[in-house]
CSV table of C-alpha atoms in Angstrom, one decimal:
chain,number,residue,atom,x,y,z
A,1,UNK,CA,17.0,109.0,-138.8
A,2,UNK,CA,20.3,110.7,-138.6
A,3,UNK,CA,18.9,113.4,-136.4
A,4,UNK,CA,17.4,110.8,-134.0
A,5,UNK,CA,20.7,109.1,-133.9
A,6,UNK,CA,22.5,112.3,-133.0
A,7,UNK,CA,19.9,113.0,-130.3
A,8,UNK,CA,20.3,109.6,-128.7
A,9,UNK,CA,24.1,110.0,-128.6
A,10,UNK,CA,23.8,113.4,-127.1
A,11,UNK,CA,21.5,112.1,-124.3
A,12,UNK,CA,23.8,109.2,-123.6
A,13,UNK,CA,26.8,111.5,-123.3
A,14,UNK,CA,25.0,113.9,-121.0
A,15,UNK,CA,23.7,111.2,-118.7
A,16,UNK,CA,27.2,109.7,-118.4
A,17,UNK,CA,28.6,113.0,-117.6
A,18,UNK,CA,26.0,113.7,-114.9
A,19,UNK,CA,26.6,110.2,-113.3
A,20,UNK,CA,30.3,110.9,-113.3
A,21,UNK,CA,29.9,114.1,-111.2
A,22,UNK,CA,28.2,112.2,-108.2
A,23,UNK,CA,25.9,115.1,-107.5
A,24,UNK,CA,22.5,113.6,-106.4
A,25,UNK,CA,21.4,116.3,-103.7
A,26,UNK,CA,18.6,117.4,-105.9
A,27,UNK,CA,16.9,114.0,-105.8
A,28,UNK,CA,14.1,112.9,-103.4
A,29,UNK,CA,13.7,114.1,-99.7
A,30,UNK,CA,17.5,114.9,-99.4
A,31,UNK,CA,16.7,118.1,-101.3
A,32,UNK,CA,14.3,119.1,-98.5
A,33,UNK,CA,16.7,118.4,-95.6
A,34,UNK,CA,18.2,121.5,-93.8
A,35,UNK,CA,21.3,119.5,-92.9
A,36,UNK,CA,24.3,120.0,-95.2
A,37,UNK,CA,25.9,116.9,-96.9
A,38,UNK,CA,28.4,115.1,-94.7
A,39,UNK,CA,27.2,116.7,-91.4
A,40,UNK,CA,25.4,114.6,-88.7
A,41,UNK,CA,22.2,115.7,-87.1
A,42,UNK,CA,22.6,117.4,-83.7
A,43,UNK,CA,21.5,115.4,-80.5
A,44,UNK,CA,18.7,116.8,-78.5
A,45,UNK,CA,19.8,119.1,-75.6
A,46,UNK,CA,20.2,117.1,-72.2
A,47,UNK,CA,17.8,117.9,-69.3
A,48,UNK,CA,19.2,119.9,-66.4
A,49,UNK,CA,19.8,118.3,-63.0
A,50,UNK,CA,16.8,120.0,-61.5
A,51,UNK,CA,14.5,118.7,-64.3
A,52,UNK,CA,15.8,115.1,-63.7
A,53,UNK,CA,15.3,115.4,-59.9
A,54,UNK,CA,11.7,116.6,-60.4
A,55,UNK,CA,10.9,113.4,-62.3
A,56,UNK,CA,12.1,111.2,-59.3
A,57,UNK,CA,9.6,109.8,-56.7
A,58,UNK,CA,9.5,112.1,-53.6
A,59,UNK,CA,9.6,110.2,-50.3
A,60,UNK,CA,9.7,111.4,-46.6
A,61,UNK,CA,12.6,110.1,-44.6
A,62,UNK,CA,13.7,110.4,-41.1
A,63,UNK,CA,16.8,109.4,-39.0
A,64,UNK,CA,15.1,108.0,-35.9
A,65,UNK,CA,17.1,107.9,-32.8
A,66,UNK,CA,17.5,104.3,-31.5
A,67,UNK,CA,16.6,103.3,-27.9
A,68,UNK,CA,17.4,100.5,-25.5
A,69,UNK,CA,14.2,98.5,-25.2
A,70,UNK,CA,13.5,95.2,-23.5
A,71,UNK,CA,11.9,92.5,-25.7
A,72,UNK,CA,8.4,91.7,-24.3
A,73,UNK,CA,6.2,88.7,-24.5
A,74,UNK,CA,2.4,89.3,-23.9
A,75,UNK,CA,0.2,86.5,-22.9
A,76,UNK,CA,-3.3,86.1,-21.7
A,77,UNK,CA,-3.8,85.3,-18.1
A,78,UNK,CA,-5.8,85.6,-14.9
A,79,UNK,CA,-5.2,86.8,-11.4
A,80,UNK,CA,-5.2,84.3,-8.6
A,81,UNK,CA,-4.9,84.5,-4.8
A,82,UNK,CA,-1.6,83.7,-3.3
A,83,UNK,CA,-3.3,81.2,-1.0
A,84,UNK,CA,-6.7,79.8,-0.7
A,85,UNK,CA,-7.9,77.5,2.1
A,86,UNK,CA,-11.3,76.0,3.0
A,87,UNK,CA,-11.6,76.2,6.8
A,88,UNK,CA,-13.5,73.2,8.2
A,89,UNK,CA,-15.0,72.2,11.5
A,90,UNK,CA,-12.6,69.9,13.5
A,91,UNK,CA,-15.4,68.4,15.6
A,92,UNK,CA,-19.1,68.0,15.4
A,93,UNK,CA,-21.7,70.3,17.1
A,94,UNK,CA,-23.8,73.4,16.7
A,95,UNK,CA,-22.3,76.7,15.4
A,96,UNK,CA,-22.6,78.9,18.6
A,97,UNK,CA,-20.9,82.1,17.1
A,98,UNK,CA,-19.7,83.4,13.8
A,99,UNK,CA,-17.2,86.2,14.5
A,100,UNK,CA,-16.8,87.3,10.9
A,101,UNK,CA,-18.9,88.1,7.8
A,102,UNK,CA,-18.1,87.6,4.1
A,103,UNK,CA,-15.5,90.0,2.9
A,104,UNK,CA,-14.0,90.7,6.3
A,105,UNK,CA,-10.2,90.8,6.7
A,106,UNK,CA,-8.8,88.5,9.3
A,107,UNK,CA,-5.3,88.0,10.7
A,108,UNK,CA,-3.4,84.8,11.5
A,109,UNK,CA,-4.8,83.1,14.7
A,110,UNK,CA,-8.1,85.0,14.6
A,111,UNK,CA,-11.2,83.0,15.5
A,112,UNK,CA,-13.6,82.7,12.7
A,113,UNK,CA,-16.4,80.5,14.3
A,114,UNK,CA,-17.1,78.7,17.6
A,115,UNK,CA,-19.0,75.5,18.1
A,116,UNK,CA,-21.2,75.1,21.3
A,117,UNK,CA,-19.2,73.3,24.0
A,118,UNK,CA,-22.1,70.9,24.9
A,119,UNK,CA,-20.5,69.4,28.0
A,120,UNK,CA,-16.8,69.6,26.7
A,121,UNK,CA,-15.8,72.2,29.2
A,122,UNK,CA,-17.3,70.1,32.0
A,123,UNK,CA,-15.3,67.2,30.7
A,124,UNK,CA,-12.2,69.2,31.1
A,125,UNK,CA,-13.0,70.0,34.7
A,126,UNK,CA,-13.7,66.4,35.5
A,127,UNK,CA,-10.5,65.4,33.9
A,128,UNK,CA,-8.6,67.9,36.0
A,129,UNK,CA,-10.2,66.6,39.2
A,130,UNK,CA,-9.4,63.0,38.2
A,131,UNK,CA,-5.8,64.0,37.5
A,132,UNK,CA,-5.5,65.7,41.0
A,133,UNK,CA,-6.8,62.5,42.6
A,134,UNK,CA,-4.5,60.2,40.5
A,135,UNK,CA,-1.5,62.5,41.4
A,136,UNK,CA,-2.3,62.3,45.1
A,137,UNK,CA,-2.6,58.5,45.0
A,138,UNK,CA,0.6,58.1,43.0
A,139,UNK,CA,2.5,60.3,45.6
A,140,UNK,CA,1.2,58.3,48.5
A,141,UNK,CA,2.0,55.0,46.8
A,142,UNK,CA,5.4,56.1,46.1
A,143,UNK,CA,6.1,56.9,49.7
A,144,UNK,CA,4.7,53.5,50.9
A,145,UNK,CA,6.9,51.7,48.4
A,146,UNK,CA,9.9,53.5,49.7
A,147,UNK,CA,9.0,52.6,53.3
A,148,UNK,CA,8.6,49.0,52.2
A,149,UNK,CA,5.0,48.7,53.3
A,150,UNK,CA,3.5,48.6,49.8
A,151,UNK,CA,4.5,46.2,47.0
A,152,UNK,CA,6.3,47.8,44.1
A,153,UNK,CA,3.7,46.5,41.7
A,154,UNK,CA,0.9,48.5,43.3
A,155,UNK,CA,3.2,51.6,43.2
A,156,UNK,CA,3.6,51.1,39.4
A,157,UNK,CA,-0.1,50.8,39.0
A,158,UNK,CA,-0.7,54.1,40.7
A,159,UNK,CA,1.8,55.8,38.4
A,160,UNK,CA,0.0,54.3,35.4
A,161,UNK,CA,-3.3,55.6,36.7
A,162,UNK,CA,-1.7,59.1,36.9
A,163,UNK,CA,-0.4,58.9,33.3
A,164,UNK,CA,-3.9,57.9,32.1
A,165,UNK,CA,-5.4,60.9,34.0
A,166,UNK,CA,-3.0,63.2,32.3
A,167,UNK,CA,-3.9,61.8,28.9
A,168,UNK,CA,-7.6,62.2,29.6
A,169,UNK,CA,-7.1,65.8,30.5
A,170,UNK,CA,-5.1,66.5,27.3
A,171,UNK,CA,-7.9,64.8,25.3
A,172,UNK,CA,-10.7,66.8,27.0
A,173,UNK,CA,-8.7,70.1,26.4
A,174,UNK,CA,-8.1,69.2,22.8
A,175,UNK,CA,-11.8,68.7,22.2
A,176,UNK,CA,-12.4,72.2,23.6
A,177,UNK,CA,-9.7,73.7,21.3
A,178,UNK,CA,-11.4,72.0,18.4
A,179,UNK,CA,-14.5,74.1,19.1
A,180,UNK,CA,-12.8,77.1,17.5
A,181,UNK,CA,-12.2,77.5,13.7
A,182,UNK,CA,-9.1,79.7,13.4
A,183,UNK,CA,-7.6,81.5,10.4
A,184,UNK,CA,-4.1,80.0,9.6
A,185,UNK,CA,-2.9,83.3,7.8
A,186,UNK,CA,-3.8,86.8,7.0
A,187,UNK,CA,-6.5,87.0,4.4
A,188,UNK,CA,-10.1,87.8,3.4
A,189,UNK,CA,-13.2,85.6,4.1
A,190,UNK,CA,-14.4,85.1,0.6
A,191,UNK,CA,-17.2,82.7,1.4
A,192,UNK,CA,-19.1,81.7,4.5
A,193,UNK,CA,-20.7,78.3,4.1
A,194,UNK,CA,-22.5,78.2,7.4
A,195,UNK,CA,-24.9,80.2,9.5
A,196,UNK,CA,-25.3,80.6,13.3
A,197,UNK,CA,-27.1,77.6,14.8
A,198,UNK,CA,-26.1,75.3,11.9
A,199,UNK,CA,-25.2,71.7,12.8
A,200,UNK,CA,-21.7,70.6,11.6
A,201,UNK,CA,-19.7,67.5,11.6
A,202,UNK,CA,-16.0,67.1,11.7
A,203,UNK,CA,-14.7,68.2,8.3
A,204,UNK,CA,-17.8,70.3,7.4
A,205,UNK,CA,-16.7,73.4,5.4
A,206,UNK,CA,-17.2,76.6,7.4
A,207,UNK,CA,-15.5,79.4,5.4
A,208,UNK,CA,-13.1,80.0,2.4
A,209,UNK,CA,-10.1,82.1,3.3
A,210,UNK,CA,-8.0,83.7,0.5
A,211,UNK,CA,-4.8,85.7,0.7
A,212,UNK,CA,-4.6,88.6,-1.9
A,213,UNK,CA,-1.3,90.1,-0.9
A,214,UNK,CA,0.6,89.4,-3.0
A,215,UNK,CA,-1.8,88.8,-5.9
A,216,UNK,CA,-0.5,86.2,-8.5
A,217,UNK,CA,-0.9,86.6,-12.3
A,218,UNK,CA,-0.9,83.3,-14.0
A,219,UNK,CA,-0.5,82.6,-17.8
A,220,UNK,CA,0.8,80.2,-20.3
A,221,UNK,CA,4.0,81.1,-22.4
A,222,UNK,CA,4.7,79.5,-25.7
A,223,UNK,CA,7.8,77.2,-25.9
A,224,UNK,CA,9.4,79.6,-28.4
A,225,UNK,CA,9.3,82.4,-25.9
A,226,UNK,CA,10.4,80.5,-22.9
A,227,UNK,CA,14.0,81.5,-23.3
A,228,UNK,CA,13.4,85.2,-22.2
A,229,UNK,CA,11.4,84.2,-19.1
A,230,UNK,CA,13.5,83.9,-15.9
A,231,UNK,CA,12.5,83.7,-12.2
A,232,UNK,CA,13.2,87.0,-10.4
A,233,UNK,CA,12.9,89.1,-13.5
A,234,UNK,CA,10.5,92.1,-13.6
A,235,UNK,CA,7.1,91.6,-15.2
A,236,UNK,CA,3.8,93.4,-15.5
A,237,UNK,CA,0.1,92.7,-15.3
A,238,UNK,CA,-2.2,94.8,-17.5
A,239,UNK,CA,-5.6,94.4,-15.9
A,240,UNK,CA,-8.9,94.4,-17.8
A,241,UNK,CA,-9.6,97.6,-15.9
A,242,UNK,CA,-6.8,99.3,-17.8
A,243,UNK,CA,-4.5,99.6,-14.8
A,244,UNK,CA,-0.9,98.2,-15.0
A,245,UNK,CA,0.9,96.8,-11.9
A,246,UNK,CA,4.5,95.6,-11.7
A,247,UNK,CA,5.9,92.5,-10.0
A,248,UNK,CA,8.4,89.7,-10.5
A,249,UNK,CA,8.3,86.3,-12.0
A,250,UNK,CA,8.2,83.8,-9.2
A,251,UNK,CA,7.7,80.5,-11.0
A,252,UNK,CA,8.2,79.0,-14.4
A,253,UNK,CA,7.0,75.6,-15.0
A,254,UNK,CA,9.6,73.0,-16.3
A,255,UNK,CA,7.1,70.7,-17.9
A,256,UNK,CA,4.8,71.8,-20.8
A,257,UNK,CA,1.0,71.3,-20.9
A,258,UNK,CA,0.5,68.2,-23.0
A,259,UNK,CA,-2.4,69.7,-25.0
A,260,UNK,CA,-1.0,73.2,-25.7
A,261,UNK,CA,2.8,72.8,-25.4
A,262,UNK,CA,2.8,75.9,-23.2
A,263,UNK,CA,4.5,76.5,-19.8
A,264,UNK,CA,2.8,78.0,-16.8
A,265,UNK,CA,4.3,81.3,-15.6
A,266,UNK,CA,3.4,83.0,-12.3
A,267,UNK,CA,4.0,86.7,-11.6
A,268,UNK,CA,3.9,87.9,-8.0
A,269,UNK,CA,2.6,91.5,-7.5
A,270,UNK,CA,2.4,93.4,-4.2
A,271,UNK,CA,-1.2,94.1,-3.3
A,272,UNK,CA,-1.3,95.7,0.2
A,273,UNK,CA,-4.5,97.5,-0.3
A,274,UNK,CA,-6.2,94.4,-1.9
A,275,UNK,CA,-7.2,96.5,-4.9
A,276,UNK,CA,-6.6,93.8,-7.3
A,277,UNK,CA,-9.1,90.8,-6.8
A,278,UNK,CA,-8.5,87.2,-7.8
A,279,UNK,CA,-10.1,85.9,-10.9
A,280,UNK,CA,-9.6,89.0,-13.0
A,281,UNK,CA,-8.6,88.8,-16.6
A,282,UNK,CA,-5.2,90.2,-17.3
A,283,UNK,CA,-2.5,90.5,-19.8
A,284,UNK,CA,0.8,89.2,-18.5
A,285,UNK,CA,3.8,91.1,-19.9
A,286,UNK,CA,7.1,89.4,-19.6
A,287,UNK,CA,10.4,91.3,-20.5
A,288,UNK,CA,13.7,90.0,-21.6
A,289,UNK,CA,17.1,91.8,-21.8
A,290,UNK,CA,17.2,95.2,-23.4
A,291,UNK,CA,18.3,95.4,-27.0
A,292,UNK,CA,19.0,98.4,-29.4
A,293,UNK,CA,15.8,99.2,-31.3
A,294,UNK,CA,14.2,101.7,-33.5
A,295,UNK,CA,10.6,103.1,-32.8
A,296,UNK,CA,8.7,103.5,-36.1
A,297,UNK,CA,5.0,104.1,-37.0
A,298,UNK,CA,3.1,101.0,-38.0
A,299,UNK,CA,2.5,102.5,-41.5
A,300,UNK,CA,6.3,102.3,-42.2
A,301,UNK,CA,6.4,98.6,-42.3
A,302,UNK,CA,6.2,97.1,-45.9
A,303,UNK,CA,6.6,93.8,-47.8
A,304,UNK,CA,9.3,93.2,-50.4
A,305,UNK,CA,8.9,91.0,-53.5
A,306,UNK,CA,9.7,87.9,-51.5
A,307,UNK,CA,7.0,88.7,-48.9
A,308,UNK,CA,9.4,89.5,-46.2
A,309,UNK,CA,8.3,92.1,-43.6
A,310,UNK,CA,10.7,95.0,-43.3
A,311,UNK,CA,11.2,98.7,-43.8
A,312,UNK,CA,12.7,100.7,-46.7
A,313,UNK,CA,15.6,103.2,-46.3
A,314,UNK,CA,17.5,105.5,-48.5
A,315,UNK,CA,21.2,105.3,-48.7
A,316,UNK,CA,23.8,108.1,-49.4
A,317,UNK,CA,23.1,107.8,-53.2
A,318,UNK,CA,19.3,108.3,-52.6
A,319,UNK,CA,18.7,104.7,-53.6
A,320,UNK,CA,16.0,102.6,-51.9
A,321,UNK,CA,17.1,99.6,-49.8
A,322,UNK,CA,15.1,97.0,-48.0
A,323,UNK,CA,15.9,95.8,-44.5
A,324,UNK,CA,14.2,92.7,-42.9
A,325,UNK,CA,13.0,93.5,-39.4
A,326,UNK,CA,12.6,91.7,-36.0
A,327,UNK,CA,9.6,93.0,-34.0
A,328,UNK,CA,11.0,93.6,-30.5
A,329,UNK,CA,7.7,95.1,-29.2
A,330,UNK,CA,4.3,96.4,-30.3
A,331,UNK,CA,3.8,99.4,-28.0
A,332,UNK,CA,0.8,101.7,-27.7
A,333,UNK,CA,2.4,104.4,-29.9
A,334,UNK,CA,4.7,102.6,-32.3
A,335,UNK,CA,6.4,99.4,-33.4
A,336,UNK,CA,9.8,98.8,-31.7
A,337,UNK,CA,11.9,97.1,-34.4
A,338,UNK,CA,15.3,95.4,-34.5
A,339,UNK,CA,17.4,95.0,-37.6
A,340,UNK,CA,17.5,98.6,-38.8
A,341,UNK,CA,21.0,100.0,-39.2
A,342,UNK,CA,22.0,102.8,-36.9
A,343,UNK,CA,21.7,106.2,-38.5
A,344,UNK,CA,19.6,104.8,-41.4
A,345,UNK,CA,17.3,107.2,-43.3
A,346,UNK,CA,13.9,105.4,-42.9
A,347,UNK,CA,11.3,106.1,-45.5
A,348,UNK,CA,8.3,107.2,-43.4
A,349,UNK,CA,6.1,108.4,-46.3
A,350,UNK,CA,5.8,106.9,-49.8
A,351,UNK,CA,7.5,103.6,-49.0
A,352,UNK,CA,4.7,101.7,-50.8
A,353,UNK,CA,5.3,103.6,-54.1
A,354,UNK,CA,8.9,102.8,-54.6
A,355,UNK,CA,10.8,99.7,-55.4
A,356,UNK,CA,14.0,98.3,-54.0
A,357,UNK,CA,17.0,99.8,-55.8
A,358,UNK,CA,15.1,102.8,-57.2
A,359,UNK,CA,16.5,106.2,-57.0
A,360,UNK,CA,14.3,108.7,-55.3
A,361,UNK,CA,14.1,112.3,-54.1
A,362,UNK,CA,14.2,112.2,-50.3
A,363,UNK,CA,12.7,114.9,-48.1
A,364,UNK,CA,13.7,115.0,-44.5
A,365,UNK,CA,11.0,114.8,-41.9
A,366,UNK,CA,10.8,117.6,-39.3
A,367,UNK,CA,12.4,117.2,-35.9
A,368,UNK,CA,9.1,117.4,-34.1
A,369,UNK,CA,7.9,114.3,-36.0
A,370,UNK,CA,11.0,112.3,-35.1
A,371,UNK,CA,10.7,113.4,-31.4
A,372,UNK,CA,7.1,112.3,-31.3
A,373,UNK,CA,7.9,108.9,-32.6
A,374,UNK,CA,10.5,108.3,-29.8
A,375,UNK,CA,8.2,109.7,-27.2
A,376,UNK,CA,5.3,107.5,-28.3
A,377,UNK,CA,7.4,104.4,-28.3
A,378,UNK,CA,8.9,105.1,-24.8
A,379,UNK,CA,5.4,105.9,-23.5
A,380,UNK,CA,4.3,102.5,-24.7
A,381,UNK,CA,6.7,100.7,-22.5
A,382,UNK,CA,4.8,101.7,-19.3
């Protein structure tokens, strides 16, 4: 029992001495650590700048030269003749001669058809003879009145007969003149409604005459686009055949169509060779004042998180920025946009894989690509 008591005392004293030293490095996982006590673990080595750049999204960018481009409005339309008239018979009778055929060109004053006289020429000769007799009687009566051998009343009656004879001659000549159907202006005989030998009455349609020089392009412009359309401004007609002709706006309606709220616009185009017919489907292109614009491929346009249409650019810190756009024109080769800052680096490849505010790795597009964009946009104006 004494020995056990002594052993317990020795164990107690040894434990107290060990605790007093504060040395616990040999306990648990601390013994397996390679780090010396009191020294913090070293931080991992930072990546190099090249390694960080390689992890950024690569995008193609281009500084696209801006151009002066006139805003355009394109509307559906149709070509119409400058003038269209139905030539009618001015008196009744039989068509004695047709001097033209359908499609013939005629000039102002040219005879299109003649109606058989049927005694009208003889009526003129008779009226001429009656006029000569009335004139002679009036002269004789005037002399007798002056001599006092004929009452003044009989002299006045002779003068009235003379005036009546003159009127009858004019009427007879007018009937002869009505026998001819005459073109009132230069044009084309589009339709002939009668044949030789046909009987006509006064007012019967004989032919349809149209004037095709100039040719008129007619369309309806929306009220929102009415502000850029002005009389006298240049405009174009892109025909269904693919040809484009240039003219000027000659008329803009000041009252909207009740059903569509659109305004009628007429574009006058020279057509000396009559190559553009009436009734052809056409696209009427109206142009406003030129504005500073940027030609870009259609694929460049993107939507932001708010659903706005625009393009993405890269700033000097290689951070993506979004710019809402205004479509100035949709040319054959590219979109012509307003709202892009001058000198901006536009993302032309990869714009749909980056978000606004993201840092990217921009790669400049080659000069040939940029030049092609401008050429395509410029070519699209014509």
